[in-house]
XYZ file of C-alpha atoms in Angstrom:
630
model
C 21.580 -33.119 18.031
C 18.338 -30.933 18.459
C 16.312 -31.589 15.076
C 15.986 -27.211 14.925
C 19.716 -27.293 14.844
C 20.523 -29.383 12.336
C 17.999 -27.687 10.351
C 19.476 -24.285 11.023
C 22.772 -25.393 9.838
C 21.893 -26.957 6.668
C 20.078 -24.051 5.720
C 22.943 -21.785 6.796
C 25.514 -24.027 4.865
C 24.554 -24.522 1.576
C 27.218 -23.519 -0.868
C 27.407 -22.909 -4.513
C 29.907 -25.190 -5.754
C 30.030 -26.642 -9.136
C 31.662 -30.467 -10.242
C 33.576 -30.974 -13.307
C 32.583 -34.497 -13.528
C 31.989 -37.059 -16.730
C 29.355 -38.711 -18.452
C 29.278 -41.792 -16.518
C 28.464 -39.304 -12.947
C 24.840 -39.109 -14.267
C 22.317 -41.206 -12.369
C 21.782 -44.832 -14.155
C 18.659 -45.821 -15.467
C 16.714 -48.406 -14.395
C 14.983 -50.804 -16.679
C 11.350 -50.762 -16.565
C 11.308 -47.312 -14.460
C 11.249 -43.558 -14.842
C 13.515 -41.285 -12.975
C 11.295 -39.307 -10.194
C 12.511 -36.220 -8.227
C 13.261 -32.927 -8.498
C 17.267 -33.445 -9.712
C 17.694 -34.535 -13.132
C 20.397 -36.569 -12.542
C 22.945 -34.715 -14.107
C 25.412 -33.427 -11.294
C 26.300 -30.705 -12.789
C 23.148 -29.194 -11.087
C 24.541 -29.861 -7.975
C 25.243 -26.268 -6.133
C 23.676 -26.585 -2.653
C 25.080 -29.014 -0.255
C 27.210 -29.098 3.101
C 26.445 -30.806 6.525
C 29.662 -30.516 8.253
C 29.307 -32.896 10.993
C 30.610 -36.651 12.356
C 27.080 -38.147 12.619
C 24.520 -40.288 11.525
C 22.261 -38.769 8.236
C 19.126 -39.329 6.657
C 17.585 -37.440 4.237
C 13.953 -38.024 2.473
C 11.378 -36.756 0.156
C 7.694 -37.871 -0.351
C 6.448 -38.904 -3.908
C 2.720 -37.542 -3.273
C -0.121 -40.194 -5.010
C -1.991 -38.870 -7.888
C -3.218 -40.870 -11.568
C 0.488 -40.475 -13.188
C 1.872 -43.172 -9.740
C -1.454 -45.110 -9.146
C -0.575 -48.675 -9.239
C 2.985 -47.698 -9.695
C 6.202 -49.057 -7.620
C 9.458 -47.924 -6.600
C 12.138 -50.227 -7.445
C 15.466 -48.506 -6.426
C 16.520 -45.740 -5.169
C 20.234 -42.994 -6.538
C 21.572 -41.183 -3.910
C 23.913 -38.265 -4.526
C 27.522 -38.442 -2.887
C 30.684 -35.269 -2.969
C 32.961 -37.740 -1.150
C 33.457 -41.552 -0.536
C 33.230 -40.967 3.620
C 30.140 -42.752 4.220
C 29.495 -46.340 6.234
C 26.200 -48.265 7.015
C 24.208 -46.511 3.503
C 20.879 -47.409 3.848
C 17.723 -46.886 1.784
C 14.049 -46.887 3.449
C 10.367 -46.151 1.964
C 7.428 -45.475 4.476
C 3.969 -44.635 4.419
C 2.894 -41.419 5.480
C 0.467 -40.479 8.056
C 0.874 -36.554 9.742
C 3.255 -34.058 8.018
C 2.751 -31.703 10.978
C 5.465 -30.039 13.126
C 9.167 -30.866 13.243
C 9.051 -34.041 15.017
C 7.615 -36.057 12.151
C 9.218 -39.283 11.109
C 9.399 -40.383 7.747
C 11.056 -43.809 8.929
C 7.879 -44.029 11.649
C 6.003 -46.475 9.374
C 8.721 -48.026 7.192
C 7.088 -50.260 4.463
C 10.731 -51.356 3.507
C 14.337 -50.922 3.918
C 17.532 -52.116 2.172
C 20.844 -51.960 3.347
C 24.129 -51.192 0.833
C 27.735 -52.416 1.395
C 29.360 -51.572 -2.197
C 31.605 -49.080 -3.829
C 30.287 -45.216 -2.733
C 30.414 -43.678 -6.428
C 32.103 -40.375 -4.925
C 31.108 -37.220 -7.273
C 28.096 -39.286 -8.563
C 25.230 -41.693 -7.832
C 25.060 -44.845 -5.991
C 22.098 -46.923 -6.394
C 20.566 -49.407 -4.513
C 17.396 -51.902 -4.955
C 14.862 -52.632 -2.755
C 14.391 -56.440 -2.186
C 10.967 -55.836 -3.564
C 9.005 -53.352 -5.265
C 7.542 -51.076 -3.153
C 3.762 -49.837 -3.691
C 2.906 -46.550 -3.572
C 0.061 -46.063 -1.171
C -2.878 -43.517 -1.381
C -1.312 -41.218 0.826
C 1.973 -41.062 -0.740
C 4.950 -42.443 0.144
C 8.156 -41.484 1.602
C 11.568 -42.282 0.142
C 15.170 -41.625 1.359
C 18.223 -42.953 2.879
C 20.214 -42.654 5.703
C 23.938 -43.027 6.517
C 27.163 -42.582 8.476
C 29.888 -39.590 7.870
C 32.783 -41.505 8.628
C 35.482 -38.018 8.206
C 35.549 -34.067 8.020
C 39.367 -33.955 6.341
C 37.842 -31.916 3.227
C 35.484 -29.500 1.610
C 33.586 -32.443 -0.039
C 33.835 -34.543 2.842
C 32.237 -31.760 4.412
C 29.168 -31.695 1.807
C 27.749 -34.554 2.868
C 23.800 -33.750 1.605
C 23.618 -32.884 -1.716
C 20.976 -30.706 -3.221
C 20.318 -29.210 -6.459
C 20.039 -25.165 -7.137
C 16.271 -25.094 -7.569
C 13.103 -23.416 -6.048
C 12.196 -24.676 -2.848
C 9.129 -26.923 -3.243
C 6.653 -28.666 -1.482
C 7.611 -32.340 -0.552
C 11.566 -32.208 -1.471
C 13.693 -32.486 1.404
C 13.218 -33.947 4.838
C 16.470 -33.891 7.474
C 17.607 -36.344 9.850
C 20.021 -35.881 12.592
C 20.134 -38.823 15.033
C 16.647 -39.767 15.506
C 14.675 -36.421 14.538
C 13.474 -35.852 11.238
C 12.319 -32.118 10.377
C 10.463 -31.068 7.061
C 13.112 -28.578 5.622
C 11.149 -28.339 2.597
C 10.774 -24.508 2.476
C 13.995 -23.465 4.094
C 16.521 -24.971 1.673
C 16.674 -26.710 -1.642
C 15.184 -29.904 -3.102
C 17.419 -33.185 -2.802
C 19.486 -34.517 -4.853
C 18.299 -38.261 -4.836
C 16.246 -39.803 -7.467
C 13.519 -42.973 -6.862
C 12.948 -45.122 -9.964
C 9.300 -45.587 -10.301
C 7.731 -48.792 -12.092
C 4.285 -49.501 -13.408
C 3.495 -46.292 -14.670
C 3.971 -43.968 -18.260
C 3.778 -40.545 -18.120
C 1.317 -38.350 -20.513
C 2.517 -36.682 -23.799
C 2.281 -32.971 -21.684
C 0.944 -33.144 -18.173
C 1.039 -29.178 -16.784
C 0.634 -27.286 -13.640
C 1.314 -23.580 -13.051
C 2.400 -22.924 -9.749
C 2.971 -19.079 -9.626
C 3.993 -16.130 -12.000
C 6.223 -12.796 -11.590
C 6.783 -10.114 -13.894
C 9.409 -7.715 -12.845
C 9.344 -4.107 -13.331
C 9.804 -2.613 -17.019
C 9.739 0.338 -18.873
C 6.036 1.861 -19.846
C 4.503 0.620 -23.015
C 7.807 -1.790 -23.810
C 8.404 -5.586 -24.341
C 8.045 -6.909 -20.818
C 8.399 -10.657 -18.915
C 6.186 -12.634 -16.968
C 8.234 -15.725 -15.540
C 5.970 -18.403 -15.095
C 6.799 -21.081 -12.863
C 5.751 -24.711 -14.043
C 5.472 -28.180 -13.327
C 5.897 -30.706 -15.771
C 5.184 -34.639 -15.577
C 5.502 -35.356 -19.048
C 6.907 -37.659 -21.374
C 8.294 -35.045 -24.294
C 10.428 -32.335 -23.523
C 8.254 -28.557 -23.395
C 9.856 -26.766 -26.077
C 6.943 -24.076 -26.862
C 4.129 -22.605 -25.222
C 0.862 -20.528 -26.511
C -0.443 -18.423 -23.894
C -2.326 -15.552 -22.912
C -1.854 -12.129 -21.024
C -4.616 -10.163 -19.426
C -4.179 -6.676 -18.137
C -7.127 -4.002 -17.957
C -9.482 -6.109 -19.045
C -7.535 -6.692 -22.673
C -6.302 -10.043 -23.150
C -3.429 -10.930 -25.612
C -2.005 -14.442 -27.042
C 1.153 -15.166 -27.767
C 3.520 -18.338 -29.020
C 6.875 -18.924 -28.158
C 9.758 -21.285 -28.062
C 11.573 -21.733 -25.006
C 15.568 -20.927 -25.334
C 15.592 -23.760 -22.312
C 13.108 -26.575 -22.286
C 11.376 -28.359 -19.824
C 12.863 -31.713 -19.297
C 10.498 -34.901 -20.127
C 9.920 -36.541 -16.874
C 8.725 -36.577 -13.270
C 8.899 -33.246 -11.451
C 10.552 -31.415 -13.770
C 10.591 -27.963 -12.600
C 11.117 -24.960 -14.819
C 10.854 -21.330 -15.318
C 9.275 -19.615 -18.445
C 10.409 -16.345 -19.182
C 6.770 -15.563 -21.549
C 6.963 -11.781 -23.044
C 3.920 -9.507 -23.313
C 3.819 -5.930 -24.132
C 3.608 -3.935 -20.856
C 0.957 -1.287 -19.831
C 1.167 1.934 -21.311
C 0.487 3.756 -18.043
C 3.595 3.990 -15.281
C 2.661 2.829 -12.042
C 1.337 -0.513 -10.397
C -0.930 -2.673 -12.978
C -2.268 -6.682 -11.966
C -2.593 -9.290 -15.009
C -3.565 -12.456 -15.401
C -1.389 -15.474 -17.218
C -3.512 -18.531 -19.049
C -1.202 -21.541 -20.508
C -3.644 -22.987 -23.243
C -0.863 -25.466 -24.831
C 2.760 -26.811 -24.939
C 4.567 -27.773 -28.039
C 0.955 -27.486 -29.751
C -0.687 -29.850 -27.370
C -3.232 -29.232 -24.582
C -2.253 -30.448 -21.267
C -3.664 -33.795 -19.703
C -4.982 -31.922 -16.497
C -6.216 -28.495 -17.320
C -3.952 -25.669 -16.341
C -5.321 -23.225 -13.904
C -4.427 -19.485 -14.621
C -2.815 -17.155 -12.220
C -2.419 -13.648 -11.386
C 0.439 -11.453 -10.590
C 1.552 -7.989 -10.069
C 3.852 -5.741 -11.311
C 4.605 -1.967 -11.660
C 6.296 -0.106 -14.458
C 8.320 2.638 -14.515
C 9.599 5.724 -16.964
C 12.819 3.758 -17.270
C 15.029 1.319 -15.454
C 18.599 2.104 -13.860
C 20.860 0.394 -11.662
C 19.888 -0.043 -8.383
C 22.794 0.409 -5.807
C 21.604 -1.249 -2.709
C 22.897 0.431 0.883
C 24.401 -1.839 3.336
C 24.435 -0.437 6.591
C 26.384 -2.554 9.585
C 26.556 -2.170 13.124
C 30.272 -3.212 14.150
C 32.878 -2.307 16.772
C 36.979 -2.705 17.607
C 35.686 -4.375 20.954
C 32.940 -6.517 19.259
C 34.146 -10.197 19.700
C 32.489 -11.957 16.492
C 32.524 -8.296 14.408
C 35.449 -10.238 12.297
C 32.331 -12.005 10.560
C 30.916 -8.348 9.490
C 33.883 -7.355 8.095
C 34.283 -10.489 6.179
C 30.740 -10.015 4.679
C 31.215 -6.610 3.698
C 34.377 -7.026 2.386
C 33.771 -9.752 0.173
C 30.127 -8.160 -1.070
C 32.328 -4.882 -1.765
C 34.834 -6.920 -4.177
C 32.387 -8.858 -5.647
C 28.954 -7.009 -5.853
C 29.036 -3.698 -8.130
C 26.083 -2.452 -6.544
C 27.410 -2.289 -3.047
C 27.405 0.678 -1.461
C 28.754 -0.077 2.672
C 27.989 2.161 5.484
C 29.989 0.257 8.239
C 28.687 2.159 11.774
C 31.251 1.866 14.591
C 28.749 2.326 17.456
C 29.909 -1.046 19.397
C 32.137 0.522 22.186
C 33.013 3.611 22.709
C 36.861 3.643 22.924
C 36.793 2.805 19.284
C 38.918 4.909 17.334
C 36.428 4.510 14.443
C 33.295 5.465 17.068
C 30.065 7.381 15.489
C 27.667 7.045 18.439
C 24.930 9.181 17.051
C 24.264 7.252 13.892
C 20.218 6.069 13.575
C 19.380 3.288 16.328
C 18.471 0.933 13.324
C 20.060 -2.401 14.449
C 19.240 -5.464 17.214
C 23.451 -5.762 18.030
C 26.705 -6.159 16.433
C 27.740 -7.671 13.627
C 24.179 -6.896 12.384
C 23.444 -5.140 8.436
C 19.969 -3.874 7.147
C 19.928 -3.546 3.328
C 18.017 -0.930 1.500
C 16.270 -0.541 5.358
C 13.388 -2.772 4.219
C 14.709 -5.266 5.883
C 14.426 -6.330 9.779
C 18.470 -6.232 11.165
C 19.761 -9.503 10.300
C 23.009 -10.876 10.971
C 26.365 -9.486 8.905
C 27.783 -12.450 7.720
C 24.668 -15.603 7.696
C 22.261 -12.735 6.870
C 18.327 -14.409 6.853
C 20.168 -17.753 6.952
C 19.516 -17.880 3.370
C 21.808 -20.560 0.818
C 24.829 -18.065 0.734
C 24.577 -15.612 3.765
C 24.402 -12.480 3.517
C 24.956 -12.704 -0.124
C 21.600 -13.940 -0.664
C 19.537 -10.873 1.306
C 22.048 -8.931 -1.050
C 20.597 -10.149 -4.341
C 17.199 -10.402 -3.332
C 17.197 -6.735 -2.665
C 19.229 -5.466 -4.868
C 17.663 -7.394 -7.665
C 14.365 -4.714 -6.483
C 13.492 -1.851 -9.469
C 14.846 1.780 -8.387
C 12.074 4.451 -7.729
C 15.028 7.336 -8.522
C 18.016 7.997 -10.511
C 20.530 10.017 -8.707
C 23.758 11.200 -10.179
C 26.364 12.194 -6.700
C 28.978 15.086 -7.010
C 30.906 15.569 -3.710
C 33.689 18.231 -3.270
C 35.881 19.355 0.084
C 35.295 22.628 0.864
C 37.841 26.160 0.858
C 39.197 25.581 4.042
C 38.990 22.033 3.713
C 37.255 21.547 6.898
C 33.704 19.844 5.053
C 32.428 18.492 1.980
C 29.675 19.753 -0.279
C 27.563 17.338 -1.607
C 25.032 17.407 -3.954
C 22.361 15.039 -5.539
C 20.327 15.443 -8.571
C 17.279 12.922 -8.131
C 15.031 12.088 -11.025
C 11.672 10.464 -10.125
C 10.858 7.339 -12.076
C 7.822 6.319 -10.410
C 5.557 7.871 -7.929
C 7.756 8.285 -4.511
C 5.655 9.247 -1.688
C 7.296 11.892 0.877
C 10.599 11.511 -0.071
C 13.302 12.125 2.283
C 16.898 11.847 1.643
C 20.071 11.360 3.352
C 24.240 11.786 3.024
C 26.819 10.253 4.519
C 31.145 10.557 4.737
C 32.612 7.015 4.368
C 36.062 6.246 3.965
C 38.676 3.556 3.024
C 41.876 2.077 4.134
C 41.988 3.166 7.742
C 44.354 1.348 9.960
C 46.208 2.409 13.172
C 48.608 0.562 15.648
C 47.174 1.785 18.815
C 45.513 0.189 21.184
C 42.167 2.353 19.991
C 42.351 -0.039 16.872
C 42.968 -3.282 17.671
C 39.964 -5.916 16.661
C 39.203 -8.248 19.200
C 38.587 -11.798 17.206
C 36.703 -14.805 19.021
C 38.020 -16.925 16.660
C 41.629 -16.451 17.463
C 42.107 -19.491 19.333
C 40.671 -21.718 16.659
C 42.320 -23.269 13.964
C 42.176 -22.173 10.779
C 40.656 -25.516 9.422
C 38.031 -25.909 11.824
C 36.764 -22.034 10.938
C 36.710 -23.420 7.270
C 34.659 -26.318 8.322
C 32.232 -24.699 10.880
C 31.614 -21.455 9.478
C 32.975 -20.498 5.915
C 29.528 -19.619 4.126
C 29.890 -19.734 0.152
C 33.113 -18.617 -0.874
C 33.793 -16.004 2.300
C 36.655 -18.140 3.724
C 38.393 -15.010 4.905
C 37.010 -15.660 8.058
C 39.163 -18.416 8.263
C 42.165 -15.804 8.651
C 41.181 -15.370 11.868
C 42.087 -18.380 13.127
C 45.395 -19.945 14.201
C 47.649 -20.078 11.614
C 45.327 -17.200 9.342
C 46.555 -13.636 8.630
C 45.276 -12.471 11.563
C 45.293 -15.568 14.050
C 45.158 -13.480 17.614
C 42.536 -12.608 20.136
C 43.048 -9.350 18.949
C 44.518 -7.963 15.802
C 45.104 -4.815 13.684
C 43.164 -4.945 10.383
C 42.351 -2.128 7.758
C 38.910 -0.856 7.384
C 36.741 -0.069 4.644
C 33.224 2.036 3.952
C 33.502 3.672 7.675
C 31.320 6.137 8.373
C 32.638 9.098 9.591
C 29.966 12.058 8.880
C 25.933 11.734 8.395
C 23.287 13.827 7.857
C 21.223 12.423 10.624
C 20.080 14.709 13.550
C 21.505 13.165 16.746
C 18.360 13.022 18.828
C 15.444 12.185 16.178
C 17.317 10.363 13.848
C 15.889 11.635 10.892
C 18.191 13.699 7.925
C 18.533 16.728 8.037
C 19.022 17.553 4.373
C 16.139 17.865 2.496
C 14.362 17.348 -1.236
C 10.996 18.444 -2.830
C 8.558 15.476 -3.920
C 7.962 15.206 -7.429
C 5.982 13.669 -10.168
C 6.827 10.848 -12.269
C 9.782 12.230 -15.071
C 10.523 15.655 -12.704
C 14.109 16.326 -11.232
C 14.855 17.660 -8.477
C 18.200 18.939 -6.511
C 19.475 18.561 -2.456
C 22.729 19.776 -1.694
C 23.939 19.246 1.869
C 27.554 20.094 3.558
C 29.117 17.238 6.379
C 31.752 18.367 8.617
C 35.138 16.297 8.619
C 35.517 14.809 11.686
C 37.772 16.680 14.159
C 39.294 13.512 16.525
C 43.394 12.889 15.901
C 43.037 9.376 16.174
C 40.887 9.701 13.233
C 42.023 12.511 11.250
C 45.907 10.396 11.383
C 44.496 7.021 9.750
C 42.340 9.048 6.878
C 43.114 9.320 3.676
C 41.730 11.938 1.632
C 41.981 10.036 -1.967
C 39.602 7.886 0.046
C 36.708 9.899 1.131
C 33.868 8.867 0.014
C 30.145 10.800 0.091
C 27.177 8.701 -0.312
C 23.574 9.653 -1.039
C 20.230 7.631 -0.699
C 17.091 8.605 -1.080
C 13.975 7.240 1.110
C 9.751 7.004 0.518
C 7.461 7.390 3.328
C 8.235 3.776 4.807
C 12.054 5.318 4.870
C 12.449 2.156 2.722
C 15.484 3.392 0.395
C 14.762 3.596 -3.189
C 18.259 4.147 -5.086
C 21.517 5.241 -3.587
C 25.142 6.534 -5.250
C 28.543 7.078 -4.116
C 31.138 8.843 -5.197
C 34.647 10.188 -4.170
C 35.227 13.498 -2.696
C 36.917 15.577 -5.186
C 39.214 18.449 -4.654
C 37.679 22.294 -5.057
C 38.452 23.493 -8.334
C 42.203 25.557 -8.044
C 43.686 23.172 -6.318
C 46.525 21.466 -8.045
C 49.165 18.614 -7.459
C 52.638 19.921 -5.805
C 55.394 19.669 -8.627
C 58.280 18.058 -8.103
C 61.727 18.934 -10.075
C 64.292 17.132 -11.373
C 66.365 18.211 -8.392
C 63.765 17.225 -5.866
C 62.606 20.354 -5.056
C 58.614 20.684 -4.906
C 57.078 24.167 -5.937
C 53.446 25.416 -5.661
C 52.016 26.690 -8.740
C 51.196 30.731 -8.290
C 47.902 31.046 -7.075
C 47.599 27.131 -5.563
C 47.114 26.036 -2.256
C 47.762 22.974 -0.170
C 45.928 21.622 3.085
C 46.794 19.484 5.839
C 44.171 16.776 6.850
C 42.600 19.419 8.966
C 42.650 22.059 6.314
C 45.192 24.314 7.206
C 46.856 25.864 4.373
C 50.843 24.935 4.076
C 54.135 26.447 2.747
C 55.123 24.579 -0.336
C 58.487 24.687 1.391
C 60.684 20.861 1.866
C 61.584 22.171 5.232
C 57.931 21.492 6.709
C 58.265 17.878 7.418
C 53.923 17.281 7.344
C 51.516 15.229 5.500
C 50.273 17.797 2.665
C 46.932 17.184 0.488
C 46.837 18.583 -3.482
C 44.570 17.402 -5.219
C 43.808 14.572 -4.092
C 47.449 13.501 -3.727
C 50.075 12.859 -0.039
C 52.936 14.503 -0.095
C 55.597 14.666 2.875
């Protein structure tokens, strides 16, 4: 298999699973050695893994040279296993001499190898020796091991690399499929294997601090910088004194760490450090110093670093936008509705704009939606994003899901609180959107769109056409479930909707927009403000006017959605809300001999807003607040 491949679908196809598994799971130690790598040996870290294919493995990781290894040998080597399926397990170590491009070979220079024929611990570590210690050279030396999957009957048969839910790091994974090795290092997480190191002791506190980040807070309040370390030391970091610089005016603080830092090599960790935040709202740059840990200064002096950060008048919710570009006649669109489905039942903060621009026959069609996507099933999030695809997303750990949180987890610029109501006649809906500015938004624009829920037809107009319907439902599970979104796997043989083409319900469809047709920008508009000021946009969208569509809606579940843009037409916050009822308009009463009546002075509405008798003889789909009625 092409090494880009197999890179691509390891770093598509790591999912967040969790063991249950005992004490005696944890990696053994080996006399005379110390534990090096970037797992602890606990697998209870173990979150990222999956390779699901029938082939021949190897996976590595380089244990750079520096004081703490000089001299030092690697005795043995605990590799991480989900399942028992594995023949031929073999262990290697090799000097290093290029890192450069993907067709670097660990095993190129092999210094020693060791074959293993025992039990596989399955949900735990297997360990095997070397025949001899193995020096570690001056440039560093490559560990790993390779091996057979022997079947692909299960989930954890399936997870056949195991890594550990960490940041990605120089030096931590290398992939082999076949004969290629790639360095996968910054494309998915550190392995899970662990080389036990001889002929070497580890410092009291050895430090380095590889980065810092301090999100966005509140003006003048308590804020975080997270400071990402390093630690090759032989006590566990349980305090740190430090120091924060911003405008020139430098304060030092001590604190103790709710989570240490693990004694040992590697051990990677994240310091939340507090500091009182800049009066001043708006952007601000600072500077973080580590000076000791636990009291102690560290072996190798600690470089500072510098970060960014903004603050704000206060901090809401961000609701992030997903827009997707879909279609009845889009052959792998199943995926997109997947994705959205499962981030709108499991991500509060979802807000779905589902475009059915695909084909044209689609009963669900809205041509004249913004030309903002490369295809279908394609989503852009918050539009700050390039269009990425519905369901993998940037190919990150979990899909979609990842590009999700990443965005999402951004500060919001606005506050905006949504009311949405259908007109008189009930031919429109009037919308309106008070925005509060919380930091400095340049140009704003903003934007409103009609989405609604539950729409289904059994037409030919609505039928989904599914690629996957002549697959089974197994091998979908296998090939292309991504992190808990196994609904795809419905669409195969023997699923809930195992055909070519199928009728399914559909959610967060856009079916009115304040976008002009030909530019593409919104038509509804808002005055700029200053930081604190609150401003109003009010904007009416016409109910669509097609049968098709008007017979599948439901009124109950209309939705009107409002985002506001900056300059970049990046969004900054969004809302959503349900379209409510004009005021007047009550529910038709039914009595106890099943007779309705119509409150004097009330009205009812069809779908397309004509007014209707209250009278049982007029066999029709009635709206009253909010409610059907036939």
């Amino acid at each position: 298999m092409n090494i880009r491949k197999f890179i691509l679908i390891i770093a598509v196809l790591c999912l967040g699973r969790q063991y249950a598994l005992g004490q005696n799971s944890l990696a053994p130690n080996v006399d005379g050695t110390v534990a090096w790598g970037f797992a602890t040996g606990d697998p209870a870290e173990w979150k990222y893994t999956n390779v699901r294919m029938l082939t021949r493995i190897g996976v590595a990781m380089k244990i750079p040279y520096d004081k703490t290894v000089k001299g030092a040998t690697v005795k043995a080597i605990s590799v991480p296993f989900v399942s028992d399926n594995v023949s031929k397990l073999q262990i290697f170590a090799g000097a290093t001499f290029s890192e450069e491009g993907d067709s670097f070979m660990p095993t190129d220079s092999v210094l020693a190898t060791a074959s293993y024929s025992g039990t596989i611990h399955k949900g735990g570590y297997t360990t095997v020796f070397f025949d001899e210690p193995v020096a570690i050279p001056t440039d560093g030396l490559f560990v790993g091991y390779t091996f057979n999957v022997t079947r692909l009957q299960t989930t954890e048969d399936a997870e056949a690399v195991v890594m550990v839910d960490i940041a990605r790091a120089e030096h931590s994974l290398w992939l082999m499929s076949g004969t290629s090795w790639g360095n996968n290092s910054w494309t998915a997480y550190p392995t899970a294997m662990l080389a036990h190191v001889a002929g070497t002791s580890l410092p009291d506190v050895n430090i380095t601090l590889k980065g810092a980040e301090a999100p966005t807070a509140p003006a003048g309040s308590t804020a975080v910088v997270n400071a990402s370390v390093v630690s090759n030391s032989a006590e566990p970091i349980t305090a740190v004194t430090y120091t924060v610089e911003v405008g020139g005016t430098a304060q030092t603080y001590t604190q103790t760490l709710a989570t240490p830092v693990p004694a040992g090599f590697k051990r990677r960790g994240t310091l939340p450090l507090t500091f009182q935040a800049p009066a001043a709202i708006g952007p601000y740059e600072g500077k973080l110093t580590l000076t000791a840990f636990n009291g102690k200064a560290s072996q190798k002096a600690v470089a500072p670093v510098s970060f960014a950060s903004t603050t704000l008048g206060r901090i809401v919710e961000r609701h992030s936008i997903v827009e997707e570009s879909t279609g009845t006649g889009c052959l792998y669109c199943p995926r997109g509705w997947v994705a959205m489905e499962y981030l709108k039942q499991h991500e509060p903060h979802f807000i779905g704009i589902s475009v059915h621009n695909y084909n044209g026959d689609d009963a669900m069609v809205c041509p004249d939606y913004p030309n903002i996507f490369t295809g279908s099933p394609t989503s852009v999030i918050d539009r700050k994003n390039e269009p990425c695809d519905a369901y993998y997303g940037t190919f990150g750990p979990l899909g979609i899901r990842t590009d999700f949180a990443t965005y999402n987890a951004e500060p919001a610029d606005v506050d905006i609180q949504l009311s949405a109501t259908f007109s008189a006649d009930g031919n429109s809906v009037n919308a309106k959107a008070a925005v509060e500015y919380l930091g400095e938004v340049a140009s704003p624009s903003i934007a409103f769109v009609l989405t609604a829920d539950s729409l289904r037809g059994n037409t030919a107009l609505w039928r989904q056409k599914n690629t996957w319907g002549s697959s089974s439902k197994e091998a979908i599970l296998l090939t292309e479930a991504y992190g808990g979104m196994n609904e795809l796997g419905e669409f195969g043989a023997g699923g809930k909707y195992g055909s070519n083409e199928v009728f399914i319900h559909y959610n967060d469809v856009c079916i009115a927009h304040s976008f002009h047709p030909t530019t593409g920008k919104s038509q509804a508009q808002i005055a700029a403000g200053t930081t604190g000021s609150k401003v109003e946009s009010a904007y009416t969208l016409a109910l669509p006017t097609r049968n098709v569509l008007l017979q599948a809606l439901h009124r109950d579940q209309i939705y009107a959605v409002a985002f506001v843009m900056d300059a970049d037409g990046k969004v900054c916050n969004a809302a959503r809300v349900r379209v409510e009822e004009p005021t007047g308009l009550n529910v038709l009463r039914t009595t106890d001999n099943g007779q309705q009546t119509e409150d004097k002075g009330q009205q009812t509405y069809d779908l397309a807003g004509r007014r209707l008798t209250s009278s049982p003889a007029a066999h029709t789909l009635r709206i009253s607040g909010g409610k059907k009625h036939f």
